[in-house]
XYZ file of C-alpha atoms in Angstrom:
436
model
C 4.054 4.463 -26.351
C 1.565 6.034 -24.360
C -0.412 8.964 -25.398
C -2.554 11.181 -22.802
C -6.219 11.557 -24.742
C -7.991 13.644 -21.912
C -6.552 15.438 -18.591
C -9.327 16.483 -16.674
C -10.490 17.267 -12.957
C -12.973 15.103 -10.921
C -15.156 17.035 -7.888
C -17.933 15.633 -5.740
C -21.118 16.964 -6.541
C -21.601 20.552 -6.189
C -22.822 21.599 -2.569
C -22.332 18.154 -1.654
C -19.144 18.369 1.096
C -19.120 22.140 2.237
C -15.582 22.954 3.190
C -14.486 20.436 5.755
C -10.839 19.460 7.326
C -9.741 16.124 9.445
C -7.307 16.125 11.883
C -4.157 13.890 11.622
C -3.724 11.593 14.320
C 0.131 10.395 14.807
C -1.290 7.098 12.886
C -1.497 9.562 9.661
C 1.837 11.946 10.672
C 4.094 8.426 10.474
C 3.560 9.284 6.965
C 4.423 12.318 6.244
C 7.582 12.375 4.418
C 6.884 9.182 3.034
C 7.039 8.467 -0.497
C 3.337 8.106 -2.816
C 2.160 4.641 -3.223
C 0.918 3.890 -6.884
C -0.936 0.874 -7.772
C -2.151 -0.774 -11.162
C -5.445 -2.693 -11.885
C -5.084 -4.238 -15.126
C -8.595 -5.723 -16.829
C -9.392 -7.772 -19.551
C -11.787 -5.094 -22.413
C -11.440 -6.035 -25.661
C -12.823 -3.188 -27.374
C -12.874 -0.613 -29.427
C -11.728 3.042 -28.242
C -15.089 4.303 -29.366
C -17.331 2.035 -27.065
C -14.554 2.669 -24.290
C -15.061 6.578 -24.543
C -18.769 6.611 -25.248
C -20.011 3.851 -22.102
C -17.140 3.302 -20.220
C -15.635 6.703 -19.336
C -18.508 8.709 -18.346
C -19.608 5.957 -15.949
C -15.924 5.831 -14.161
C -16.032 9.521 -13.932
C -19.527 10.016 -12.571
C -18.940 7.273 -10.163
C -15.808 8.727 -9.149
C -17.204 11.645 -8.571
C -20.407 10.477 -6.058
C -17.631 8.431 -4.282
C -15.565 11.595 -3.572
C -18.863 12.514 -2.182
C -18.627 10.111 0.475
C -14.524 10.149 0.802
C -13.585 13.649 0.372
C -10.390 13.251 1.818
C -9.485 11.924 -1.308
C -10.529 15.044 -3.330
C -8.725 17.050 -0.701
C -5.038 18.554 0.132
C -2.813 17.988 2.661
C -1.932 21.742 3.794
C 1.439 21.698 5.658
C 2.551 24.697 7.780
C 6.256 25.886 8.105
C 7.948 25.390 11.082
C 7.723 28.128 12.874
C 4.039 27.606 13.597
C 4.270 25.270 15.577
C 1.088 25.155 17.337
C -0.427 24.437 13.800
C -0.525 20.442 12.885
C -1.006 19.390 9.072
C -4.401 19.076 8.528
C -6.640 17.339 5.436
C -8.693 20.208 4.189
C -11.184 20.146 1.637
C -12.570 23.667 0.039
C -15.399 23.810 -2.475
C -14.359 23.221 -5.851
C -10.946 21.075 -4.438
C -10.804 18.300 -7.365
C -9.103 14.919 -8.062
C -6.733 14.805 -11.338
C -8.233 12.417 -13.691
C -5.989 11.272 -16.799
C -7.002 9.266 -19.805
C -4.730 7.756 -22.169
C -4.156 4.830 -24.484
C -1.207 2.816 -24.643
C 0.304 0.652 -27.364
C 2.419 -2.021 -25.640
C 2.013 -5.596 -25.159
C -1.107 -6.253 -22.256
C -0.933 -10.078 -22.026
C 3.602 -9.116 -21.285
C 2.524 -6.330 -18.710
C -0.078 -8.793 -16.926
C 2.013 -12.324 -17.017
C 4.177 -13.325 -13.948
C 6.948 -13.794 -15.490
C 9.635 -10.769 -14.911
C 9.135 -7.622 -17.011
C 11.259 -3.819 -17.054
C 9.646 -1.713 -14.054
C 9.943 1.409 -16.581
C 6.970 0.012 -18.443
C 4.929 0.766 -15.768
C 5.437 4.060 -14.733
C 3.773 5.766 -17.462
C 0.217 3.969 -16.487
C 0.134 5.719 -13.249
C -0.455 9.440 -12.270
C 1.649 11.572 -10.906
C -0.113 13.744 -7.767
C 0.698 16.796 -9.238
C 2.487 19.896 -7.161
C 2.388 21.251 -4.061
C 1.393 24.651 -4.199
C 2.733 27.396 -1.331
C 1.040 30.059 -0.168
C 2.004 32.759 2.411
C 1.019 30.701 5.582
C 0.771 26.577 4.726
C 2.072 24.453 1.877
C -1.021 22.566 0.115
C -0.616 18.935 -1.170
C -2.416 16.605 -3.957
C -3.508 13.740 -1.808
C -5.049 11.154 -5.119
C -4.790 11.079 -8.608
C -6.324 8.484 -10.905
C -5.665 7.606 -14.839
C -7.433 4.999 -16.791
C -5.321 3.925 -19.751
C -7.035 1.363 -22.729
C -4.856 -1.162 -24.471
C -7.250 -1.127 -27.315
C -8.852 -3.906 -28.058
C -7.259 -5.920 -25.419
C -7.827 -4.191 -21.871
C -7.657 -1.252 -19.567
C -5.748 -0.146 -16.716
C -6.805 1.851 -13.518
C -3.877 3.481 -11.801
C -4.311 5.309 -8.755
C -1.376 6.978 -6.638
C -1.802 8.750 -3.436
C 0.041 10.179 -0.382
C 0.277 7.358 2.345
C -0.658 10.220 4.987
C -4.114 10.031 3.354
C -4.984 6.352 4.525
C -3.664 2.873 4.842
C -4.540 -0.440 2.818
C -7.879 -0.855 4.534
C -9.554 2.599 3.800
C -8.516 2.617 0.730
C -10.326 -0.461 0.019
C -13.153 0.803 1.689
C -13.099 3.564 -0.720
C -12.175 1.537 -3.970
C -15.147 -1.115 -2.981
C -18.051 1.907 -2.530
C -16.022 3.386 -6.376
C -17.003 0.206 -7.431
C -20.127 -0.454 -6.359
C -21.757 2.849 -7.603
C -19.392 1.972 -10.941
C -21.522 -1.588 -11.728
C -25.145 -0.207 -9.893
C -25.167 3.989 -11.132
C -25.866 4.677 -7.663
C -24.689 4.954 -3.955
C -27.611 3.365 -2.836
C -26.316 -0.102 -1.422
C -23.559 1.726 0.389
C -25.772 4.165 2.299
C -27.898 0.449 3.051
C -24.827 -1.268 4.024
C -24.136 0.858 6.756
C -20.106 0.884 5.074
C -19.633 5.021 5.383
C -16.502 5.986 6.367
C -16.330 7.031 10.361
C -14.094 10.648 9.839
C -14.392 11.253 13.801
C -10.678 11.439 15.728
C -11.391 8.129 17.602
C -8.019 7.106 18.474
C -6.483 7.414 21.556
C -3.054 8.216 22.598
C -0.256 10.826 24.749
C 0.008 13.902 22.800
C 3.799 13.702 22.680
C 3.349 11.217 19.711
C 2.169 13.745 17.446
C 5.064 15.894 17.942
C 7.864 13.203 17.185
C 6.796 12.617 13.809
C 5.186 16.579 13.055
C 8.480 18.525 13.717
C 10.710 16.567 10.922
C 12.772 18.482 8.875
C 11.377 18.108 5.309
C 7.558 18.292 5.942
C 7.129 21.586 5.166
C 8.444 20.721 2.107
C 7.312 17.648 1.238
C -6.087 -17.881 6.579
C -7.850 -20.427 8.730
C -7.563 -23.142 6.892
C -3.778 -22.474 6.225
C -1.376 -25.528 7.896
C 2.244 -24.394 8.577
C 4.776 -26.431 6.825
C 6.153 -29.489 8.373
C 9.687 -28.052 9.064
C 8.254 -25.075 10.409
C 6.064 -26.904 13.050
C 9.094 -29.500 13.787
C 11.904 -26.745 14.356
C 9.916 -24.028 16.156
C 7.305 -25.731 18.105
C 7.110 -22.706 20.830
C 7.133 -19.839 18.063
C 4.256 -17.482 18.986
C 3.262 -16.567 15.993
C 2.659 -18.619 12.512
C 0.524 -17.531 9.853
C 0.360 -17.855 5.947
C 1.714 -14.592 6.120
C 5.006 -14.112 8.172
C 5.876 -18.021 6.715
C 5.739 -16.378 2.872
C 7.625 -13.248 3.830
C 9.825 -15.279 5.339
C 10.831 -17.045 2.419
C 10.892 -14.809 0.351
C 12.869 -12.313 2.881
C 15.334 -15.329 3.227
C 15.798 -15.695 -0.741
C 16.131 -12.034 -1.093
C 19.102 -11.863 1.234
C 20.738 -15.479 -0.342
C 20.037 -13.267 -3.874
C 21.842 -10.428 -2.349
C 25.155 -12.185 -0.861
C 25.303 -14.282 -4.473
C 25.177 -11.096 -6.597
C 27.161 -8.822 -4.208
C 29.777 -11.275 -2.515
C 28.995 -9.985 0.759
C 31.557 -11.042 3.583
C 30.498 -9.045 6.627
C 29.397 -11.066 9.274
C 28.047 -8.423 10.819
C 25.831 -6.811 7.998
C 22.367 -6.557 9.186
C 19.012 -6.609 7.812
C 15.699 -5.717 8.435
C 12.330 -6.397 7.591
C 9.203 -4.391 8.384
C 5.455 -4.810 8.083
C 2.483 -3.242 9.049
C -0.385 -3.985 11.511
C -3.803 -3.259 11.395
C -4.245 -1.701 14.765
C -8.391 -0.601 14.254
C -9.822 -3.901 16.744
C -6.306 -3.592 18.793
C -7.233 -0.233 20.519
C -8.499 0.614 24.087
C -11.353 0.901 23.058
C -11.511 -0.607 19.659
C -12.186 1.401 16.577
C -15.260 0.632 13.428
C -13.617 -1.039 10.832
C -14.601 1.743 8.620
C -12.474 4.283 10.488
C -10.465 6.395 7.732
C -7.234 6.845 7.933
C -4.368 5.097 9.125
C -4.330 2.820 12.098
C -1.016 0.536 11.324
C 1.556 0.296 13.702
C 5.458 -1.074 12.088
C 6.737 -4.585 12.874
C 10.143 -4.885 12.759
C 12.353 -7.811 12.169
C 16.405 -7.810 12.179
C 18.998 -10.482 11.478
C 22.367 -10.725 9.949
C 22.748 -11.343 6.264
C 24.640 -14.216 6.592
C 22.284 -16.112 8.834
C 19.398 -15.323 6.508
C 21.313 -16.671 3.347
C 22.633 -19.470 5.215
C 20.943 -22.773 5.550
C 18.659 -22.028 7.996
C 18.128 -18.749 6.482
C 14.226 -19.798 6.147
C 13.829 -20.710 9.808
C 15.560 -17.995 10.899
C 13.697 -15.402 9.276
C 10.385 -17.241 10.450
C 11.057 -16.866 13.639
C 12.697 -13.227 14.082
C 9.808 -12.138 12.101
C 6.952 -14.154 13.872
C 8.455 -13.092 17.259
C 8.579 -8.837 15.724
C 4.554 -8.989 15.048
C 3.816 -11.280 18.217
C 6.315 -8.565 20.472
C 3.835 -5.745 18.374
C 0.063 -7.258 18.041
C -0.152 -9.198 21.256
C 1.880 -6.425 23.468
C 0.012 -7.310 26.738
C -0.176 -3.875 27.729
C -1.460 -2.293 24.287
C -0.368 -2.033 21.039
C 0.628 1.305 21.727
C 3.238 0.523 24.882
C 6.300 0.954 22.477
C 4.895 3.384 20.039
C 7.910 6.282 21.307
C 10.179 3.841 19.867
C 8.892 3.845 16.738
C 10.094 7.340 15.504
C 13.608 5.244 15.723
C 12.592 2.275 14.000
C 11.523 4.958 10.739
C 13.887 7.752 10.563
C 16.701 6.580 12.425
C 17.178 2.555 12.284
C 18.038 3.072 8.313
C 20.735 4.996 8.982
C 22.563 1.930 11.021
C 20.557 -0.853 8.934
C 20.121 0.590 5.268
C 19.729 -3.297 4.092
C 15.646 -3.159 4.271
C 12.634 -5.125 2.838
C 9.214 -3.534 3.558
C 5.835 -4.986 2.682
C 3.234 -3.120 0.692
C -0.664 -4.418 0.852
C -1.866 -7.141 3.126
C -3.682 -10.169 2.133
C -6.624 -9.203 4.658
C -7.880 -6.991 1.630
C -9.270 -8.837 -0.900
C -8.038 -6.376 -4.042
C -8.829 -8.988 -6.778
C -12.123 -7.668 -5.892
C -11.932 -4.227 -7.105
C -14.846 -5.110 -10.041
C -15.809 -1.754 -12.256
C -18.517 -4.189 -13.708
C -15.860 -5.579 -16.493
C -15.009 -8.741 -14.046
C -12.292 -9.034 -11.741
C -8.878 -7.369 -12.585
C -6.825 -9.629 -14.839
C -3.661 -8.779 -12.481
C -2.802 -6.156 -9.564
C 0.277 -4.703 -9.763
C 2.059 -2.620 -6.868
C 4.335 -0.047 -8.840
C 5.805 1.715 -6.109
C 7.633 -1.587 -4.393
C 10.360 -0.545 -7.344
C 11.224 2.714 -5.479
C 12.047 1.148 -2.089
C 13.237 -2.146 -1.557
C 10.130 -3.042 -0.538
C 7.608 -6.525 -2.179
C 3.471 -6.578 -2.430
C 1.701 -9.022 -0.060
C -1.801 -9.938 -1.577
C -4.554 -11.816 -1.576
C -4.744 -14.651 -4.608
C -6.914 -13.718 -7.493
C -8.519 -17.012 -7.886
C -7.962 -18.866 -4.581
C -8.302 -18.124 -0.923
C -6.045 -20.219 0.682
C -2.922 -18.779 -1.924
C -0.867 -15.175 -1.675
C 0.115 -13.735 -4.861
C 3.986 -12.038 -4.109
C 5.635 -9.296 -5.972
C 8.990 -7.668 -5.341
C 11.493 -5.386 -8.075
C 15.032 -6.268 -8.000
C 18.430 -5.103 -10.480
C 18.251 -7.734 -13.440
C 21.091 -9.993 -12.420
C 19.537 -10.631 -8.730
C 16.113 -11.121 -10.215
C 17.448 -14.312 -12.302
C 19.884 -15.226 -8.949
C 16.106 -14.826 -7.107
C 14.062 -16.939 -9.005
C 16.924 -19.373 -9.061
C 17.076 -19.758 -5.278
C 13.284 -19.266 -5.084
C 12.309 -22.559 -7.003
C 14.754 -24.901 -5.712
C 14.274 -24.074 -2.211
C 10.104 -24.709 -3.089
C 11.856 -27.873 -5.137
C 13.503 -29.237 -2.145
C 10.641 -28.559 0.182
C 8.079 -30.408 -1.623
C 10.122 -32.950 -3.293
């Protein structure tokens, strides 16, 4: 049972921001209609409520608050005009006074069950993270939440940081960026070894690229309304010598894509030789531009990498192999495109809105182990586990770096009950057989 003790607002300092808005590139209007991403940090605390509310809140919420500060696109809206103006683009705007919601609660189930590996009910989870809150409309634009944050104690056991936010606010590596500075002022009480470390976001509209990108993904119905030491496996090296591109990465996605899709024909008897699937990931595109962009550029710079294959193949014996290699050759065709990263970007309105209408079978991927999010330290340690909550509403699994080792990824995914147990199944003795 969860019960809400405090629901309150977060703002940067007062006269800090002035009223400010940042353009959306075609990067950030990808994301318009896409669903929120919500994400769990779960750390070890054992104590008492009353130490939690008397040292531990008022430091998250006054560091908060000197980070939105320095981020305030996250204490922002997203204001949305209707359709008929369309010379007007969505825009992030921030307005003195424009605040983040900030929920505190305590919960009474089971911490060490919600942070094991083994598998647990998805609906346990959804009460630990925040909703965004509503859109509000006004006569002439539709304004949107953008970030919401609750902190939930398991008294006497540990505490949980949700976050959720709109993916048209950033992508995996500002965020980090902004949970890294939260942090920092969290465990130091000031923002005085970001401002050294030269790590401030870069807000100016850097990228470059044809206008008529903005305008596939802006005039959608709906949004008004909205590892170097790594070695590649032996059979992988032996059965696709010329395969252009191998990493820890695309070989774990792989697997786990192939086992998904052996899971899927088990459970669902699938016959069709002709079913397809696809798979999709995102690349970091900041060093890929002409020119390049900081690596503290906010926003979203990730371009889609798409990978299709036939159901059957995938959950046949060389299921593993095959998805290896149609998914190494989507992010070599996409991150070493000789003539830019951006050569096929008109294609990728298709590949998003209408590719799921002919291929609804989908996997997508959610984080990237390039972030380090075992990281994220509030001063209490590093989080116990990381969960990504909003994998369950998509089809999609959570790519991330290993909490206690470099050279491992840590791999989550939500399926129905009776695939999770044919999963795991097909999961272990395919590792079995490999390393046996």
């Amino acid at each position: 049972m969860l019960t809400v003790v405090e629901s309150c607002r977060i703002s940067p300092p007062p006269a800090t921001v002035g009223n400010r808005s940042l353009p959306l590139t075609f990067f950030d209007n990808m994301f318009l209609l896409h669903f929120p991403i919500n994400q769990l940090f779960f750390y070890e605390f054992p104590h008492s409520k009353p130490h939690f509310m008397q040292t531990i809140v008022p430091n998250l919420k006054q560091s908060l608050s000197i980070t939105l500060q320095h981020f305030f696109p996250f204490t922002s809206n997203l204001i949305a005009f209707p359709s008929n103006h369309h010379s007007r683009k969505p825009e992030i705007r921030y307005v003195e006074g424009d605040s983040v919601r900030f929920t505190l609660a305590e919960c009474d189930l089971d911490f060490k069950d919600l942070t094991g590996y083994h598998p647990r009910a998805c609906h346990k989870f959804y009460q630990l993270v925040p909703s965004l809150g509503c859109a509000v409309k006004g006569s002439e634009f539709l304004s949107i939440p953008l970030f919401a944050v609750q902190v939930t104690l398991f008294e006497n056991s540990g505490v949980s940081i949700g976050i959720t936010n709109h993916h048209v606010l950033c992508d995996a590596s500002t965020k980090y960026d902004f949970l890294k500075a939260w942090t920092s002022i969290a465990r130091h009480g000031t923002d005085g070894l970001l401002l050294a470390g030269q790590s401030l976001p870069v807000f100016d509209r850097l990228v470059q690229y044809p206008e008529s990108l903005d305008k596939m993904f802006v005039n959608q119905p709906g949004v008004e309304t909205l590892n170097l030491e790594y070695q590649p496996p032996e059979l992988i090296a032996t059965e696709l010598p010329a395969l252009g591109y191998v990493s820890s990465f695309s070989i774990a996605c792989a697997y786990v894509w192939s086992c998904i899709a052996k899971s899927r024909v088990e459970i669902e008897k699938l016959d069709s030789q002709d079913e397809l699937e696809r798979f999709v990931c995102l690349a970091n595109f900041r060093s890929r531009m002409d020119p390049p962009l900081p690596p503290t550029y906010f926003g979203n710079c990730v371009g889609p990498c798409v990978a299709i294959s036939k159901s059957t193949l995938l959950a046949g014996n060389k299921g593993f192999l095959i998805a290896v290699e149609s998914l190494g050759n989507a992010i070599s065709k996409t991150v070493k495109n000789s003539d830019g990263v951006l050569k096929e970007a008109e294609l990728w309105f298709e590949m998003m809105f209408k590719l799921p209408a002919k291929i609804p079978a989908k996997i997508g991927v959610a984080g990237t182990p390039k972030v380090k999010i075992y990281d994220v330290d509030f001063g209490w340690g590093k989080p116990t586990k990381y969960e990504t909550i909003s994998i369950d509403c998509n089809g999609s699994i959570s790519v991330n770096a290993s909490r206690d080792s470099s050279e491992d990824l840590e791999i989550g995914l939500s399926l129905p009950a009776k695939q999770m147990d044919a999963f795991i199944d097909i999961f272990n003795k395919g590792l079995e057989n490999s390393f046996s």
